Each structure stands twice: as structure tokens, then as C-alpha cells.
CSV table of C-alpha atoms in Angstrom, one decimal:
chain,number,residue,atom,x,y,z
G,1,UNK,CA,12.7,4.7,5.1
G,2,UNK,CA,14.5,7.5,3.2
G,3,UNK,CA,17.4,6.7,0.9
G,4,UNK,CA,20.7,6.9,2.8
G,5,UNK,CA,19.2,6.6,6.2
G,6,UNK,CA,18.7,3.6,8.5
G,7,UNK,CA,15.3,2.1,9.0
G,8,UNK,CA,12.9,2.9,11.8
G,9,UNK,CA,12.1,0.0,14.1
G,10,UNK,CA,9.2,-0.4,16.5
G,11,UNK,CA,10.3,-2.7,19.4
G,12,UNK,CA,7.5,-4.1,21.6
G,13,UNK,CA,8.2,-6.1,24.8
G,14,UNK,CA,6.9,-6.0,28.4
G,15,UNK,CA,10.3,-6.9,29.8
G,16,UNK,CA,12.2,-3.6,30.5
G,17,UNK,CA,15.6,-5.2,30.5
G,18,UNK,CA,15.0,-6.8,27.0
G,19,UNK,CA,13.3,-3.7,25.7
G,20,UNK,CA,16.1,-1.3,26.7
G,21,UNK,CA,18.9,-3.7,25.9
G,22,UNK,CA,17.7,-4.5,22.4
G,23,UNK,CA,16.8,-0.9,21.7
G,24,UNK,CA,20.4,0.2,22.7
G,25,UNK,CA,21.9,-2.5,20.4
G,26,UNK,CA,19.8,-1.4,17.4
G,27,UNK,CA,20.6,2.3,18.0
G,28,UNK,CA,24.3,1.5,18.1
G,29,UNK,CA,23.8,-0.1,14.6
G,30,UNK,CA,22.3,3.2,13.4
G,31,UNK,CA,18.6,2.3,13.5
G,32,UNK,CA,15.9,4.7,14.7
G,33,UNK,CA,14.1,2.8,17.5
G,34,UNK,CA,10.7,3.5,19.1
G,35,UNK,CA,9.7,1.3,22.0
G,36,UNK,CA,6.4,0.2,23.6
G,37,UNK,CA,5.7,-2.2,26.5
G,38,UNK,CA,2.6,-3.8,24.9
G,39,UNK,CA,0.5,-3.9,21.7
G,40,UNK,CA,-1.9,-1.2,22.8
G,41,UNK,CA,0.8,1.4,23.3
G,42,UNK,CA,2.6,0.2,20.2
G,43,UNK,CA,-0.5,1.1,18.2
G,44,UNK,CA,-0.5,4.6,19.7
G,45,UNK,CA,3.2,4.9,18.6
G,46,UNK,CA,2.3,3.8,15.1
G,47,UNK,CA,-0.4,6.5,14.8
G,48,UNK,CA,2.4,9.1,15.5
G,49,UNK,CA,5.0,7.5,13.2
G,50,UNK,CA,4.8,4.4,11.0
G,51,UNK,CA,7.9,2.2,11.4
G,52,UNK,CA,9.7,0.3,8.6
G,53,UNK,CA,9.6,-2.9,10.6
G,54,UNK,CA,8.1,-4.3,13.8
G,55,UNK,CA,9.8,-6.6,16.3
G,56,UNK,CA,7.4,-7.8,19.0
G,57,UNK,CA,7.2,-10.1,21.9
G,58,UNK,CA,4.1,-12.4,22.0
G,59,UNK,CA,3.2,-12.7,25.7
G,60,UNK,CA,2.4,-9.2,26.9
G,61,UNK,CA,-0.3,-7.6,29.2
G,62,UNK,CA,-3.2,-5.4,27.9
G,63,UNK,CA,-2.7,-6.5,24.3
G,64,UNK,CA,-0.5,-9.5,23.4
G,65,UNK,CA,1.5,-10.0,20.2
G,66,UNK,CA,-1.2,-11.8,18.3
G,67,UNK,CA,-3.8,-9.1,19.0
G,68,UNK,CA,-1.3,-6.5,18.1
G,69,UNK,CA,-0.4,-8.2,14.8
G,70,UNK,CA,-4.1,-8.6,13.9
G,71,UNK,CA,-4.7,-4.9,14.6
G,72,UNK,CA,-1.8,-3.9,12.4
G,73,UNK,CA,-2.9,-6.0,9.5
G,74,UNK,CA,-6.5,-4.5,9.6
G,75,UNK,CA,-5.0,-1.2,8.4
G,76,UNK,CA,-4.5,-1.2,4.7
G,77,UNK,CA,-1.6,1.2,4.9
G,78,UNK,CA,0.2,-1.1,7.4
G,79,UNK,CA,-0.3,-4.4,5.7
G,80,UNK,CA,3.2,-4.5,4.1
G,81,UNK,CA,5.2,-3.7,7.3
G,82,UNK,CA,7.5,-6.7,8.1
G,83,UNK,CA,6.6,-8.2,11.4
G,84,UNK,CA,9.0,-10.3,13.5
G,85,UNK,CA,7.9,-12.2,16.6
G,86,UNK,CA,10.1,-12.9,19.6
G,87,UNK,CA,9.1,-16.3,21.1
G,88,UNK,CA,10.2,-18.3,24.1
G,89,UNK,CA,12.4,-21.4,23.4
G,90,UNK,CA,10.4,-24.5,22.6
G,91,UNK,CA,7.0,-22.7,22.0
G,92,UNK,CA,6.2,-24.5,18.8
G,93,UNK,CA,2.6,-23.5,19.2
G,94,UNK,CA,3.5,-19.9,18.9
G,95,UNK,CA,5.3,-20.5,15.6
G,96,UNK,CA,2.4,-22.6,14.3
G,97,UNK,CA,-0.1,-20.0,15.2
G,98,UNK,CA,2.0,-17.2,13.8
G,99,UNK,CA,2.4,-19.0,10.5
G,100,UNK,CA,-1.4,-19.3,10.3
G,101,UNK,CA,-1.9,-15.6,10.6
G,102,UNK,CA,1.0,-14.6,8.3
G,103,UNK,CA,3.8,-13.4,10.6
G,104,UNK,CA,7.0,-12.8,8.6
G,105,UNK,CA,9.6,-14.3,10.9
G,106,UNK,CA,10.5,-15.6,14.4
G,107,UNK,CA,13.4,-15.3,16.7
G,108,UNK,CA,13.7,-17.5,19.8
G,109,UNK,CA,14.7,-16.1,23.1
G,110,UNK,CA,17.4,-15.9,24.2
G,111,UNK,CA,19.0,-14.9,20.9
G,112,UNK,CA,22.3,-13.6,19.7
G,113,UNK,CA,22.2,-9.9,18.9
G,114,UNK,CA,23.7,-10.5,15.4
G,115,UNK,CA,20.9,-13.0,14.6
G,116,UNK,CA,18.3,-10.2,15.2
G,117,UNK,CA,20.3,-7.8,13.0
G,118,UNK,CA,20.6,-10.3,10.2
G,119,UNK,CA,16.8,-11.0,10.4
G,120,UNK,CA,15.9,-7.4,10.4
G,121,UNK,CA,18.2,-6.6,7.5
G,122,UNK,CA,16.9,-9.5,5.4
G,123,UNK,CA,13.3,-8.5,5.9
G,124,UNK,CA,14.0,-4.9,5.1
G,125,UNK,CA,15.9,-5.9,2.0
G,126,UNK,CA,13.0,-8.1,0.9
G,127,UNK,CA,10.3,-5.4,1.4
G,128,UNK,CA,12.6,-2.9,-0.3
G,129,UNK,CA,12.8,-5.2,-3.4
G,130,UNK,CA,9.0,-5.6,-3.4
G,131,UNK,CA,8.5,-1.8,-3.2
G,132,UNK,CA,11.0,-1.2,-5.9
G,133,UNK,CA,9.3,-3.7,-8.2
G,134,UNK,CA,5.9,-2.2,-7.4
G,135,UNK,CA,7.3,1.3,-8.2
G,136,UNK,CA,8.7,0.0,-11.5
G,137,UNK,CA,5.3,-1.5,-12.4
G,138,UNK,CA,3.6,1.8,-11.5
G,139,UNK,CA,6.1,3.8,-13.6
G,140,UNK,CA,5.6,1.3,-16.5
G,141,UNK,CA,1.8,1.8,-16.4
G,142,UNK,CA,2.1,5.5,-16.1
G,143,UNK,CA,4.4,5.6,-19.1
G,144,UNK,CA,2.0,3.4,-21.1
G,145,UNK,CA,-0.9,5.6,-20.1
G,146,UNK,CA,0.9,8.8,-21.2
G,147,UNK,CA,2.0,7.2,-24.5
G,148,UNK,CA,-1.3,5.6,-25.4
G,149,UNK,CA,-3.6,8.3,-24.1
G,150,UNK,CA,-1.7,10.9,-26.1
G,151,UNK,CA,-2.7,8.9,-29.2
G,152,UNK,CA,-6.1,7.5,-28.1
G,153,UNK,CA,-7.5,10.9,-26.9
G,154,UNK,CA,-5.7,13.1,-29.4
G,155,UNK,CA,-6.7,11.3,-32.6
G,156,UNK,CA,-10.5,11.3,-32.2
G,157,UNK,CA,-10.5,14.8,-30.7
G,158,UNK,CA,-8.4,16.0,-33.6
G,159,UNK,CA,-10.9,14.6,-36.1
G,160,UNK,CA,-13.9,16.1,-34.2
G,161,UNK,CA,-12.2,19.5,-33.7
G,162,UNK,CA,-11.2,19.6,-37.3
G,163,UNK,CA,-14.6,18.8,-38.6
G,164,UNK,CA,-16.3,21.3,-36.3
G,165,UNK,CA,-14.0,24.1,-37.5
G,166,UNK,CA,-14.7,23.2,-41.1
G,167,UNK,CA,-18.4,23.1,-40.6
G,168,UNK,CA,-18.2,26.4,-38.7
G,169,UNK,CA,-16.2,28.2,-41.4
G,170,UNK,CA,-17.5,26.6,-44.6
G,171,UNK,CA,-20.9,25.1,-44.0
G,172,UNK,CA,-22.6,27.6,-46.2
G,173,UNK,CA,-20.4,26.5,-49.2
G,174,UNK,CA,-20.7,22.7,-48.6
G,175,UNK,CA,-22.9,20.2,-50.3
G,176,UNK,CA,-25.2,18.1,-48.1
G,177,UNK,CA,-23.2,14.9,-48.7
G,178,UNK,CA,-20.0,16.7,-47.6
G,179,UNK,CA,-21.7,17.9,-44.4
G,180,UNK,CA,-23.0,14.4,-43.8
G,181,UNK,CA,-19.5,12.9,-44.2
G,182,UNK,CA,-18.1,15.3,-41.6
G,183,UNK,CA,-20.9,14.5,-39.2
G,184,UNK,CA,-20.2,10.8,-39.7
G,185,UNK,CA,-16.5,11.5,-39.0
G,186,UNK,CA,-17.4,13.3,-35.8
G,187,UNK,CA,-19.7,10.5,-34.8
G,188,UNK,CA,-16.9,7.9,-35.3
G,189,UNK,CA,-14.5,10.0,-33.2
G,190,UNK,CA,-17.1,10.4,-30.4
G,191,UNK,CA,-17.8,6.6,-30.4
G,192,UNK,CA,-14.1,5.9,-30.1
G,193,UNK,CA,-13.9,8.2,-27.0
G,194,UNK,CA,-17.0,6.6,-25.5
G,195,UNK,CA,-15.4,3.1,-25.9
G,196,UNK,CA,-12.2,4.4,-24.3
G,197,UNK,CA,-14.1,5.7,-21.3
G,198,UNK,CA,-16.2,2.5,-21.0
G,199,UNK,CA,-13.0,0.4,-21.0
G,200,UNK,CA,-11.4,2.4,-18.3
G,201,UNK,CA,-14.6,2.4,-16.2
G,202,UNK,CA,-14.8,-1.4,-16.6
G,203,UNK,CA,-11.2,-1.7,-15.4
G,204,UNK,CA,-11.8,0.5,-12.4
G,205,UNK,CA,-14.9,-1.6,-11.5
G,206,UNK,CA,-13.0,-4.8,-11.8
G,207,UNK,CA,-9.9,-3.6,-9.9
G,208,UNK,CA,-12.1,-2.2,-7.1
G,209,UNK,CA,-14.0,-5.5,-6.6
G,210,UNK,CA,-17.4,-4.0,-7.5
G,211,UNK,CA,-18.1,-6.5,-10.3
G,212,UNK,CA,-16.8,-9.4,-8.2
G,213,UNK,CA,-19.4,-8.5,-5.6
G,214,UNK,CA,-22.1,-8.2,-8.2
G,215,UNK,CA,-21.3,-11.6,-9.6
G,216,UNK,CA,-21.5,-13.2,-6.2
G,217,UNK,CA,-24.9,-11.6,-5.5
G,218,UNK,CA,-26.5,-11.9,-8.9
G,219,UNK,CA,-25.1,-15.0,-10.7
G,220,UNK,CA,-27.5,-17.8,-11.6
G,221,UNK,CA,-27.5,-20.9,-13.9
G,222,UNK,CA,-27.8,-19.6,-17.5
G,223,UNK,CA,-28.0,-21.5,-20.8
G,224,UNK,CA,-24.6,-20.9,-22.4
G,225,UNK,CA,-26.1,-20.7,-25.9
G,226,UNK,CA,-28.0,-17.5,-25.1
G,227,UNK,CA,-24.9,-15.9,-23.6
G,228,UNK,CA,-22.9,-16.7,-26.7
G,229,UNK,CA,-25.6,-15.4,-29.1
G,230,UNK,CA,-25.6,-12.2,-27.1
G,231,UNK,CA,-21.8,-12.0,-27.3
G,232,UNK,CA,-21.7,-12.4,-31.1
G,233,UNK,CA,-24.3,-9.8,-31.9
G,234,UNK,CA,-22.1,-6.7,-31.3
G,235,UNK,CA,-19.3,-8.1,-33.5
G,236,UNK,CA,-21.3,-9.2,-36.5
G,237,UNK,CA,-21.1,-5.9,-38.3
G,238,UNK,CA,-17.3,-5.7,-37.6
G,239,UNK,CA,-16.9,-9.3,-39.0
G,240,UNK,CA,-18.9,-8.4,-42.1
G,241,UNK,CA,-16.8,-5.2,-42.7
G,242,UNK,CA,-13.6,-7.3,-42.4
G,243,UNK,CA,-15.2,-10.1,-44.5
G,244,UNK,CA,-14.6,-12.6,-41.7
G,245,UNK,CA,-16.7,-15.7,-41.4
G,246,UNK,CA,-17.9,-16.5,-37.9
G,247,UNK,CA,-18.5,-20.2,-37.2
G,248,UNK,CA,-20.0,-21.6,-34.0
G,249,UNK,CA,-20.1,-25.1,-32.6
G,250,UNK,CA,-21.9,-25.1,-29.3
G,251,UNK,CA,-22.9,-28.2,-27.4
G,252,UNK,CA,-26.5,-27.9,-26.4
G,253,UNK,CA,-27.7,-27.9,-22.8
G,254,UNK,CA,-24.6,-26.3,-21.2
G,255,UNK,CA,-25.4,-24.2,-18.2
G,256,UNK,CA,-23.0,-21.8,-16.4
G,257,UNK,CA,-23.4,-19.8,-13.2
G,258,UNK,CA,-22.9,-16.2,-14.3
G,259,UNK,CA,-24.1,-12.7,-14.7
G,260,UNK,CA,-25.0,-13.0,-18.4
G,261,UNK,CA,-24.2,-9.3,-19.3
G,262,UNK,CA,-20.7,-9.6,-17.9
G,263,UNK,CA,-19.8,-13.0,-19.4
G,264,UNK,CA,-21.2,-12.0,-22.7
G,265,UNK,CA,-19.0,-8.9,-22.5
G,266,UNK,CA,-15.9,-11.0,-21.9
G,267,UNK,CA,-16.7,-13.3,-24.9
G,268,UNK,CA,-17.5,-10.3,-27.1
G,269,UNK,CA,-14.0,-8.9,-26.5
G,270,UNK,CA,-12.4,-12.3,-27.3
G,271,UNK,CA,-14.3,-12.5,-30.6
G,272,UNK,CA,-13.7,-8.9,-31.4
G,273,UNK,CA,-10.0,-9.4,-30.9
G,274,UNK,CA,-10.0,-12.5,-33.1
G,275,UNK,CA,-11.8,-10.7,-36.0
G,276,UNK,CA,-9.2,-7.9,-35.9
G,277,UNK,CA,-6.3,-10.4,-36.0
G,278,UNK,CA,-7.8,-12.6,-38.8
G,279,UNK,CA,-6.2,-13.3,-42.1
G,280,UNK,CA,-7.2,-10.2,-44.1
G,281,UNK,CA,-7.7,-12.3,-47.3
G,282,UNK,CA,-9.9,-15.1,-45.9
G,283,UNK,CA,-10.7,-14.4,-42.3
G,284,UNK,CA,-12.3,-17.2,-40.3
G,285,UNK,CA,-13.2,-17.2,-36.5
G,286,UNK,CA,-14.3,-20.5,-34.9
G,287,UNK,CA,-16.1,-20.4,-31.6
G,288,UNK,CA,-16.6,-23.7,-29.9
G,289,UNK,CA,-18.2,-24.6,-26.5
G,290,UNK,CA,-18.1,-28.0,-24.9
G,291,UNK,CA,-17.8,-29.7,-21.5
G,292,UNK,CA,-14.7,-31.6,-20.3
G,293,UNK,CA,-14.4,-33.0,-16.8
G,294,UNK,CA,-17.2,-30.8,-15.4
G,295,UNK,CA,-15.6,-27.7,-16.9
G,296,UNK,CA,-17.0,-25.6,-19.7
G,297,UNK,CA,-14.5,-24.7,-22.4
G,298,UNK,CA,-15.3,-21.9,-24.7
G,299,UNK,CA,-12.6,-21.5,-27.4
G,300,UNK,CA,-12.2,-18.7,-29.9
G,301,UNK,CA,-9.8,-19.4,-32.8
G,302,UNK,CA,-8.6,-17.1,-35.6
G,303,UNK,CA,-6.6,-17.9,-38.7
G,304,UNK,CA,-4.4,-14.8,-38.4
G,305,UNK,CA,-0.7,-14.3,-38.3
G,306,UNK,CA,-0.4,-15.7,-34.7
G,307,UNK,CA,1.7,-14.5,-31.8
G,308,UNK,CA,5.2,-15.2,-30.7
G,309,UNK,CA,5.7,-16.7,-27.2
G,310,UNK,CA,6.8,-13.3,-25.9
G,311,UNK,CA,3.7,-11.5,-27.4
G,312,UNK,CA,1.5,-14.2,-25.9
G,313,UNK,CA,2.9,-13.5,-22.4
G,314,UNK,CA,2.1,-9.8,-22.8
G,315,UNK,CA,-1.4,-10.3,-24.4
G,316,UNK,CA,-3.3,-10.1,-21.1
G,317,UNK,CA,-1.3,-7.1,-19.8
G,318,UNK,CA,-3.5,-3.9,-19.4
G,319,UNK,CA,-2.7,-1.3,-22.0
G,320,UNK,CA,-0.5,-3.7,-24.0
G,321,UNK,CA,-1.2,-3.9,-27.7
G,322,UNK,CA,0.2,-6.3,-30.2
G,323,UNK,CA,1.0,-5.1,-33.7
G,324,UNK,CA,-0.3,-1.7,-32.9
G,325,UNK,CA,0.9,-0.1,-36.1
G,326,UNK,CA,-1.1,-2.4,-38.3
G,327,UNK,CA,-4.2,-2.4,-36.0
G,328,UNK,CA,-4.7,1.3,-35.1
G,329,UNK,CA,-8.5,0.8,-34.9
G,330,UNK,CA,-8.4,-1.5,-31.9
G,331,UNK,CA,-8.0,1.2,-29.3
G,332,UNK,CA,-6.6,0.8,-25.8
G,333,UNK,CA,-5.1,-2.6,-25.1
G,334,UNK,CA,-7.6,-3.5,-22.4
G,335,UNK,CA,-9.8,-6.0,-24.2
G,336,UNK,CA,-8.1,-9.3,-23.2
G,337,UNK,CA,-7.2,-8.0,-19.7
G,338,UNK,CA,-10.9,-7.2,-19.1
G,339,UNK,CA,-11.9,-10.6,-20.5
G,340,UNK,CA,-9.5,-12.4,-18.1
G,341,UNK,CA,-10.7,-10.4,-15.1
G,342,UNK,CA,-14.4,-11.0,-15.8
G,343,UNK,CA,-13.8,-14.7,-16.3
G,344,UNK,CA,-11.8,-14.9,-13.0
G,345,UNK,CA,-14.5,-13.3,-10.9
G,346,UNK,CA,-16.8,-16.0,-12.3
G,347,UNK,CA,-14.4,-18.7,-10.9
G,348,UNK,CA,-12.7,-19.5,-14.2
G,349,UNK,CA,-9.5,-18.7,-16.1
G,350,UNK,CA,-8.4,-18.0,-19.7
G,351,UNK,CA,-5.9,-20.2,-21.6
G,352,UNK,CA,-4.0,-19.0,-24.7
G,353,UNK,CA,-2.2,-20.8,-27.5
G,354,UNK,CA,-0.6,-19.3,-30.6
G,355,UNK,CA,2.1,-19.9,-33.1
G,356,UNK,CA,3.4,-17.4,-35.7
G,357,UNK,CA,1.7,-18.1,-39.0
G,358,UNK,CA,-0.9,-20.4,-37.6
G,359,UNK,CA,-3.3,-18.2,-35.8
G,360,UNK,CA,-4.3,-18.0,-32.1
G,361,UNK,CA,-6.8,-19.8,-29.8
G,362,UNK,CA,-8.1,-18.2,-26.5
G,363,UNK,CA,-10.1,-20.5,-24.3
G,364,UNK,CA,-12.4,-19.5,-21.4
G,365,UNK,CA,-12.6,-22.3,-18.8
G,366,UNK,CA,-15.5,-22.2,-16.3
G,367,UNK,CA,-17.1,-24.6,-13.9
G,368,UNK,CA,-20.4,-26.1,-15.1
G,369,UNK,CA,-23.7,-25.2,-13.3
G,370,UNK,CA,-26.5,-27.6,-12.3
G,371,UNK,CA,-29.4,-27.3,-14.7
G,372,UNK,CA,-32.7,-26.0,-13.2
G,373,UNK,CA,-34.4,-29.4,-13.8
G,374,UNK,CA,-31.5,-31.3,-12.2
G,375,UNK,CA,-31.5,-28.9,-9.2
G,376,UNK,CA,-35.2,-29.7,-8.6
G,377,UNK,CA,-34.5,-33.4,-8.9
G,378,UNK,CA,-31.6,-33.4,-6.5
G,379,UNK,CA,-33.0,-31.1,-3.9
G,380,UNK,CA,-36.7,-31.5,-4.3
């Protein structure tokens, strides 16, 4: 539907009198109307031109309304088209069945013309609001990408490019330690770019459902202690550099259904985030793992400056960074978003608590798994 024009409506009914009469009414109201006598022909019409809304009878030859609706919803590019069913008076079974499959609205025959107009307008207004909100979200992400990428890509590339030029022009006059320092700088810039690409690839794999499918196929009961040890290893050097103390309190014998590499990645990002936000004078990060009500709770607590309620709401948003000016080294704001997505594909969720001046706690909550020895006892 273009701005300033009326919507296009696909009207489907096997009764010629109703089809022509309703079509004339809608055209008088300024709508563009395409008609079809059954679902099969309606699908052919949609291949030629996609409508803004569909109004369809249920009982029709060749392909009834339910089959037509199901066919429409199997197409990813048609799933958001509002769908209104016309049903005979008193056919509660039609309403019940339609609700089960997700039809947007019903109108009982015979109906007042104005009722149909109101229903069409309300559904078009609703889908318009949804589309505007989606567009705003897309624009927001695009702007964030432009802003952050201009920094994230430019900064390491500037370092690398600058060092390369210096080495090219002055390497014969440099001392070995000067050359080594420049090589170290180029390496740091390259590593930052690698981390950027890895984060983006992980987000793409999560958004596309690839990792969710891998988890379903490959997850198995794993000792949580081993997963946590694997998660802590990559951040130990960072913690040492920041003079942050890492404390762990893990209840022994906890098992979780997971793909260890992915869950470890999620926990690494939580701990990495906690280290960066710790008190710079006496940083402490506590990691605790316990079982409550058949749920595993893995909490990561820092003693940093904490977050406001508004910052906490934004913490899991992709590309969102908190206190960016004071934490330039943290890169793209994807860490917590990736953590949450990985935990969710494992059937869990992430809780967050924080208060300015009192630090933050992020807790991963996951279902427990049956231990291997318990499985053999239960199932032989």
C-alpha cells in the first residue's frame, strides 16, 4: 500500500452475488479490489499482485478458506497479510478452528457493509503500525551499525595502516624494539578486527537458527564444572591485566544438557563483561553455580559502578554499549545479546540485577539434566 492511496483487497467467495456486491461496495470506498471464486484462483491472483488484506469465505469448491489460509501462511513473504474470514451465522466451529490456525478476524454473514469497512480499516491500521515499528527498529539498527562500525573498523585499520606506512618508510632507521612495538600494535588491531567479525558471524548464525539446530542435534548431559572452567580460561589474562580477582563457587555434580562450546562461549562473555565493569581499584568477580527447583542458576557478579534501570533494559540490545566512552576496549555491544541468545536456544533465560554504585549480577537459568548414572538407573 503506497502512501496516499487506498489499500488493495483480495476478495474470495464462490457466491457471485456476494462477490460482486461486496467488491462494488469496497470500490466505492476507494479500495482496489481483486476477486476470486475459490482459494486456488486466489493464489493465482496473489502471484500476480500481493494484496494488502484478504477477505475470504470459508466454504468454497476446489480449495476452501482453511486450505487457502494455510497456503498463504506457508509463504514467508505473505505471513503478515491480514486475513478476515466470512462465516455463516452460528458456525462456532469455524471461529474455533480459525482461532487455532491464527486467522486475524471474522465477520458473520449476513453482515452490514459498514461492519466490513470498519474491520478492514482496523486490521490495516494495525498492520501499518506494526510495519512502521519494524521500519523504525531497522532504521535504528542501521544507524547504530553506521555509527559503531565507523569507529570499530576505522580505529584498528588506522593503527594497522599507520604502522605499515611507518615500517615501509622508516624501517631501515628503526631499532629492533621499535619495529617489534609496531608489529605488536598491528597484531592488536588485527585481533580486534577478528573479534568484530567473529561476533557478527555468531549473531548471524544465531538469528538464522543454525546454532539452535546444532544444539537440538548435539546437546548432551555435561558436567557444569568443566563448562565453567573452559569459560574462565579465556578471560584469566584480561582479569590479571585489570587486577581483578575471580572467585568461583560451584556446587559439584551439576549436569546440564548443552553443547559445551556454545554454553562456555556464553559464560565467557558474561565474565568478560563483568571484568570490564569492575571497580578499577579493587575489582572482584564472583561466579556461583547452584540448583534451585530443578533449575541451574549460574550467576556472575561484579563490584563495579552498576547500571541504572534504563541502562539495564538496554543491556541485552544488539549493538548497545553502556559507558562507551570509558570502555572503548570492549568493542561492539554484542556480548550480552549473544549470551542471551545462546542461553535461550538451550532452553533457558538470563536475569539481570543492578543498582548504581553497587555492581551488577547477571544470572543464567537453565534446566538441569539427568546425570549419566541416574539415566542408567531409571531406564536400565
